[in-house]
Amino acid sequence: MNSSATTTTKSSQQGLFAFLLSQLKPRGKLLTPFNIISVPVMIAGVIILYIRFTQGLGATTNLSQTNPWGIWIGFDVVTGVAFAGGAYIVTFAVYVMKMEKFHPIVRATVLNGFLAYMFYAGALVFDLGRPWHVINPIIGNSFGYNSVLFLVAWHFMLYMLAELIEFSPVVMEWLGLKRARRIANGLTLAAVIFGVSLSSLHQSGLGALFLMAKPKIHPLWYSEFLPVFFVVSSIFSGISMVIIESSISHRVFKMQLGPGSHEKLDDIIIGLARGAAMAMFVYYFFKALIFIHDGQWALMHDGWGMWYLLEVLGFVLVPMVMYAYGARHRSVGIIKFAAGMTLIGILLNRLNVSIIAFNWNSADTYVPHWMEIVVTLTVVFAEIWLFRWIVCRMPVMREPGKIGSPNREREMRSLN
Amino acid sequence: MDRRDFLKWTGVVGASAISSEARAGGKIDPDGPEFYGVLVDTTRCIGCRSCEVACGTENSMRIPDVKNDGALEKFRETDEKQWTVVNKFDTSKGDVYVKRQCMHCWQPACASACLTNAMKKTEIGPVTWNGDKCMGCRFCMLSCPFEMPKYEYDSWNPKVQKCSMCYQRTSVGGTPACVESCPTDAIIFGHKRELMEIARVRIYNHPDDYVHKVYGEYEAGGTGWLYLSAVPFEELGFRTDLGTTPYPEFTKDFLYSVPLVLLGVPALLSGLNLMANGAEDEDESEVYGE
Ligand code: SF4
Ligand code: SF4
């Protein structure tokens, strides 16, 4: 009796191990266009990173004494994190507000958010001159409490933890750990509430990073309200990313989805569009207030003024109207187009603050080195690879499978 | 159970953030020792660049070949190999020489930006950098209004380089190497209060020889290095649009709001969640649609 019990646990352990091993094998075709493009880029990226860590940042970047931050911060971290805002918005809707409609996309969104933080915020390490000292502000031998970056860094880490907890039920399901999954489920709401609070702080914190750069940023982009702008725009930025990303995933991972998922997705997208339009309206209203209050008319006469108008009219106001129109007329095509434009607008805004309108008055202009771009692409591709790996294995897109469902049993059994 | 859990969590995080409030902005301790500074009288500087040589020697940095390099002919910034440079300006009152280096701000942007406390306002005034702590994020460079911290981009183990007001000397009662080397006493070392008195006396006694302003008295909240000049400071390459607010103040509102958000938002969210739940009790197993 006793011995038979131990053998079962043993064999199930072996089963789990074999299962994990089998999951490491690639699935699907290897020579897809995406693979053919991404693999060489990633190999080049790794080589460049080797050069960067042996010869210094100067060898692979165009950073200078006046432009200390380039696209590794301005795009990877500042823009990447804004794009990843969808996770906190969708989890807020589903778990806090109980909007069940959005439930089907919550897993993929959380996974995306988590991976985005892992890779984009993680890319910060490439940019650090002395990355081995990154533990200093963590283990507490030197807490720079009064630093915005200190807060942002801590909130990144805690938020990743919260997202990991939010996603862990999926992992437990995949591994067939029933009890652990129950525990993980129980923690979800707390993790979500904690995560939303942290998100609002580090999204605004990214804006606050630039508050002390007042003399360096063009007055059209500098504002004492940068943190507010950043957090509000992270809402519609995140939503737009969710719209784009879920449309793509639905096409790529079609075989994992049940019948009727298409109509459901359309409903979800229309709901998201409504939220985005609302957030954009708030943002726009606020921008306009500051425009009038600070008398920014006076700054409209040169190229910078035009550039600013392009950003706030062309890529905020226009997509806002399109969102509202698309939601009202249930036109998913228009909504998707609006989502793309919104993301371009966010990209423009973040790059303007951190790079383009930064040092606008200095002779030294920064243009990214091609190696910086390759490393950035490497980060993006690596994230997509891991995302695909996980979606192909864990119950992310599928209808949440029950543990012990026939399918899964068969999968496990076939391994023994 | 969930709600209690996260309240505990936020308590922990919020508390650390609240204690940060007290330290935000690098408050000055009124009982601490007085801060040192340096007064530069640009009307006395002859452009001999002895200070550049003395600085390089003292701090094991690049020692310029003053006689032959002709460096005064073009404008130079300090860089990662040289903490101080003297520039020549062609002004309405003839050639004027101006030494530049880190200003050792009263409330330094660089130190409040630094998340490892590697940049630090020492108790006697010099702002110093500690290589055992720095992680090389360059946030100090981004934040410094005078663009003084410089970075060794060509090193795998880069240092942030800027004037330290010879902390190794000033912390034991000495004077900075540059001050000691100056043949015309164009730069003098002392407590800012004394230096301001000297500066005012000079302006008072020679009202026609100086503009009636001491650069650094209030700029960016006041700096440790002070400048006297015969011509408006714009002509000498100084930025006069930096304002008088200490730069750490710009982030204060944000930092203050952190504990409020960390306590307030979770409370708000759990309230919303209760409303969304209606009367029905939470069902743990329901979360992933089992
Ligand atoms: S001048 Fe710049 S580097 Fe020097 S103390 Fe002030 S903020 Fe720091
Ligand atoms: S580069 Fe070093 S000294 Fe400057 S802010 Fe970062 S950690 Fe601090």
Coordinates of N, CA and C in Angstrom, one line a residue, chain A residues 26-97:
Chain A
P26 N 10.8 22.5 -30.3 CA 10.1 23.4 -31.1 C 8.8 22.8 -31.7
R27 N 7.8 23.6 -31.9 CA 6.6 23.2 -32.5 C 6.4 24.0 -33.7
G28 N 5.8 23.4 -34.7 CA 5.5 24.1 -35.9 C 6.7 24.3 -36.8
K29 N 6.5 24.9 -37.9 CA 7.5 25.0 -39.0 C 8.6 25.9 -38.4
L30 N 9.8 25.6 -38.9 CA 11.0 26.4 -38.4 C 11.3 27.5 -39.4
L31 N 11.0 27.3 -40.7 CA 11.4 28.3 -41.7 C 10.3 29.3 -42.0
T32 N 9.7 30.0 -41.0 CA 8.7 31.0 -41.3 C 9.4 32.3 -41.6
P33 N 8.7 33.2 -42.3 CA 9.4 34.5 -42.5 C 9.9 35.2 -41.3
F34 N 9.1 35.1 -40.2 CA 9.5 35.7 -39.0 C 10.8 35.2 -38.5
N35 N 10.9 33.8 -38.5 CA 12.2 33.2 -38.0 C 13.3 33.6 -38.9
I36 N 13.1 33.6 -40.2 CA 14.2 33.9 -41.1 C 14.8 35.4 -40.9
I37 N 13.9 36.3 -40.5 CA 14.3 37.6 -40.2 C 14.9 37.8 -38.8
S38 N 14.2 37.2 -37.9 CA 14.6 37.5 -36.5 C 15.9 36.8 -36.1
V39 N 16.1 35.6 -36.6 CA 17.3 34.8 -36.1 C 18.6 35.6 -36.4
P40 N 18.8 36.0 -37.6 CA 20.1 36.7 -37.9 C 20.2 38.0 -37.1
V41 N 19.1 38.7 -36.9 CA 19.1 39.9 -36.1 C 19.5 39.6 -34.7
M42 N 18.9 38.5 -34.2 CA 19.2 38.2 -32.8 C 20.7 37.8 -32.6
I43 N 21.2 37.1 -33.6 CA 22.6 36.7 -33.5 C 23.5 37.9 -33.5
A44 N 23.2 38.8 -34.5 CA 24.0 40.1 -34.5 C 23.9 40.8 -33.2
G45 N 22.7 40.8 -32.6 CA 22.4 41.5 -31.4 C 23.3 41.0 -30.3
V46 N 23.4 39.7 -30.2 CA 24.3 39.1 -29.2 C 25.7 39.5 -29.3
I47 N 26.2 39.5 -30.6 CA 27.6 39.9 -30.9 C 27.8 41.3 -30.5
I48 N 26.9 42.2 -30.8 CA 27.0 43.6 -30.5 C 27.0 43.8 -28.9
L49 N 26.2 43.0 -28.3 CA 26.2 43.1 -26.8 C 27.5 42.7 -26.2
Y50 N 28.2 41.7 -26.9 CA 29.5 41.3 -26.4 C 30.5 42.4 -26.5
I51 N 30.4 43.1 -27.7 CA 31.3 44.3 -27.9 C 31.0 45.3 -26.9
R52 N 29.7 45.6 -26.6 CA 29.3 46.6 -25.7 C 29.9 46.4 -24.3
F53 N 29.8 45.1 -23.9 CA 30.2 44.8 -22.5 C 31.7 44.7 -22.4
T54 N 32.4 44.5 -23.5 CA 33.9 44.4 -23.3 C 34.6 45.8 -23.6
Q55 N 33.9 46.6 -24.5 CA 34.6 47.8 -24.9 C 33.9 49.1 -24.5
G56 N 32.8 48.9 -23.8 CA 32.1 50.1 -23.3 C 31.0 50.6 -24.3
L57 N 30.1 51.4 -23.7 CA 29.0 51.9 -24.5 C 29.4 52.7 -25.7
G58 N 30.5 53.4 -25.7 CA 30.9 54.2 -26.8 C 31.1 53.4 -28.1
A59 N 31.5 52.1 -27.9 CA 31.8 51.3 -29.1 C 30.5 50.9 -29.9
T60 N 29.4 50.9 -29.3 CA 28.2 50.5 -30.0 C 27.1 51.5 -30.0
T61 N 27.2 52.6 -29.3 CA 26.2 53.6 -29.3 C 26.7 55.0 -29.7
N62 N 25.8 55.8 -30.0 CA 26.1 57.2 -30.3 C 25.9 58.2 -29.1
L63 N 25.9 57.6 -27.9 CA 25.6 58.5 -26.8 C 26.8 59.4 -26.6
S64 N 26.5 60.5 -26.0 CA 27.6 61.5 -25.8 C 27.4 62.2 -24.4
Q65 N 28.3 63.1 -24.1 CA 28.3 63.7 -22.8 C 27.0 64.6 -22.7
T66 N 26.5 65.1 -23.8 CA 25.2 65.9 -23.7 C 24.0 65.1 -23.9
N67 N 24.1 63.9 -24.5 CA 23.0 63.0 -24.7 C 23.2 61.7 -24.0
P68 N 23.0 61.7 -22.7 CA 23.4 60.5 -21.9 C 22.4 59.3 -22.2
W69 N 21.2 59.6 -22.6 CA 20.3 58.5 -22.8 C 19.9 58.4 -24.3
G70 N 19.9 57.2 -24.8 CA 19.5 57.0 -26.2 C 18.3 56.2 -26.3
I71 N 18.2 55.4 -27.4 CA 17.0 54.6 -27.6 C 16.9 53.4 -26.7
W72 N 18.0 53.0 -26.1 CA 17.8 51.9 -25.2 C 17.0 52.3 -24.0
I73 N 17.0 53.6 -23.7 CA 16.1 54.0 -22.6 C 14.8 54.6 -23.3
G74 N 15.0 55.5 -24.2 CA 13.9 56.2 -24.8 C 12.9 55.4 -25.5
F75 N 13.4 54.3 -26.2 CA 12.4 53.4 -26.8 C 12.2 52.2 -26.0
D76 N 13.2 51.4 -25.6 CA 13.0 50.2 -25.0 C 12.3 50.4 -23.7
V77 N 12.8 51.2 -22.8 CA 12.2 51.4 -21.5 C 11.0 52.3 -21.5
V78 N 11.2 53.5 -21.9 CA 10.1 54.5 -21.8 C 8.9 54.2 -22.7
T79 N 9.2 53.9 -23.9 CA 8.1 53.6 -24.8 C 7.6 52.2 -24.6
G80 N 8.5 51.2 -24.4 CA 8.1 49.8 -24.2 C 7.1 49.7 -23.0
V81 N 7.4 50.3 -21.9 CA 6.6 50.2 -20.8 C 5.2 50.9 -21.0
A82 N 5.2 52.0 -21.7 CA 3.9 52.6 -22.0 C 3.1 51.6 -22.9
F83 N 3.7 51.0 -23.9 CA 3.0 50.0 -24.7 C 2.5 48.8 -23.8
A84 N 3.2 48.5 -22.8 CA 2.8 47.4 -22.0 C 1.7 47.7 -20.9
G85 N 1.2 48.9 -21.0 CA 0.2 49.3 -20.0 C -1.1 48.5 -20.1
G86 N -1.3 47.8 -21.1 CA -2.6 47.1 -21.3 C -2.9 46.1 -20.1
A87 N -1.8 45.5 -19.6 CA -2.0 44.5 -18.6 C -2.7 45.1 -17.4
Y88 N -2.3 46.2 -16.9 CA -2.9 46.8 -15.7 C -4.4 47.2 -16.0
I89 N -4.6 47.7 -17.2 CA -5.9 48.2 -17.6 C -6.9 47.0 -17.7
V90 N -6.5 45.9 -18.4 CA -7.4 44.8 -18.6 C -7.6 44.0 -17.3
T91 N -6.5 43.8 -16.5 CA -6.8 43.1 -15.2 C -7.7 44.0 -14.3
F92 N -7.5 45.3 -14.4 CA -8.4 46.1 -13.6 C -9.9 45.9 -14.0
A93 N -10.1 45.9 -15.3 CA -11.5 45.7 -15.8 C -12.0 44.3 -15.4
V94 N -11.2 43.3 -15.6 CA -11.7 41.9 -15.4 C -11.8 41.6 -13.9
Y95 N -10.8 41.8 -13.1 CA -10.8 41.4 -11.7 C -11.4 42.4 -10.8
V96 N -11.1 43.6 -11.0 CA -11.7 44.6 -10.0 C -13.1 45.0 -10.4
M97 N -13.3 45.3 -11.7 CA -14.6 45.7 -12.1 C -15.5 44.6 -12.5

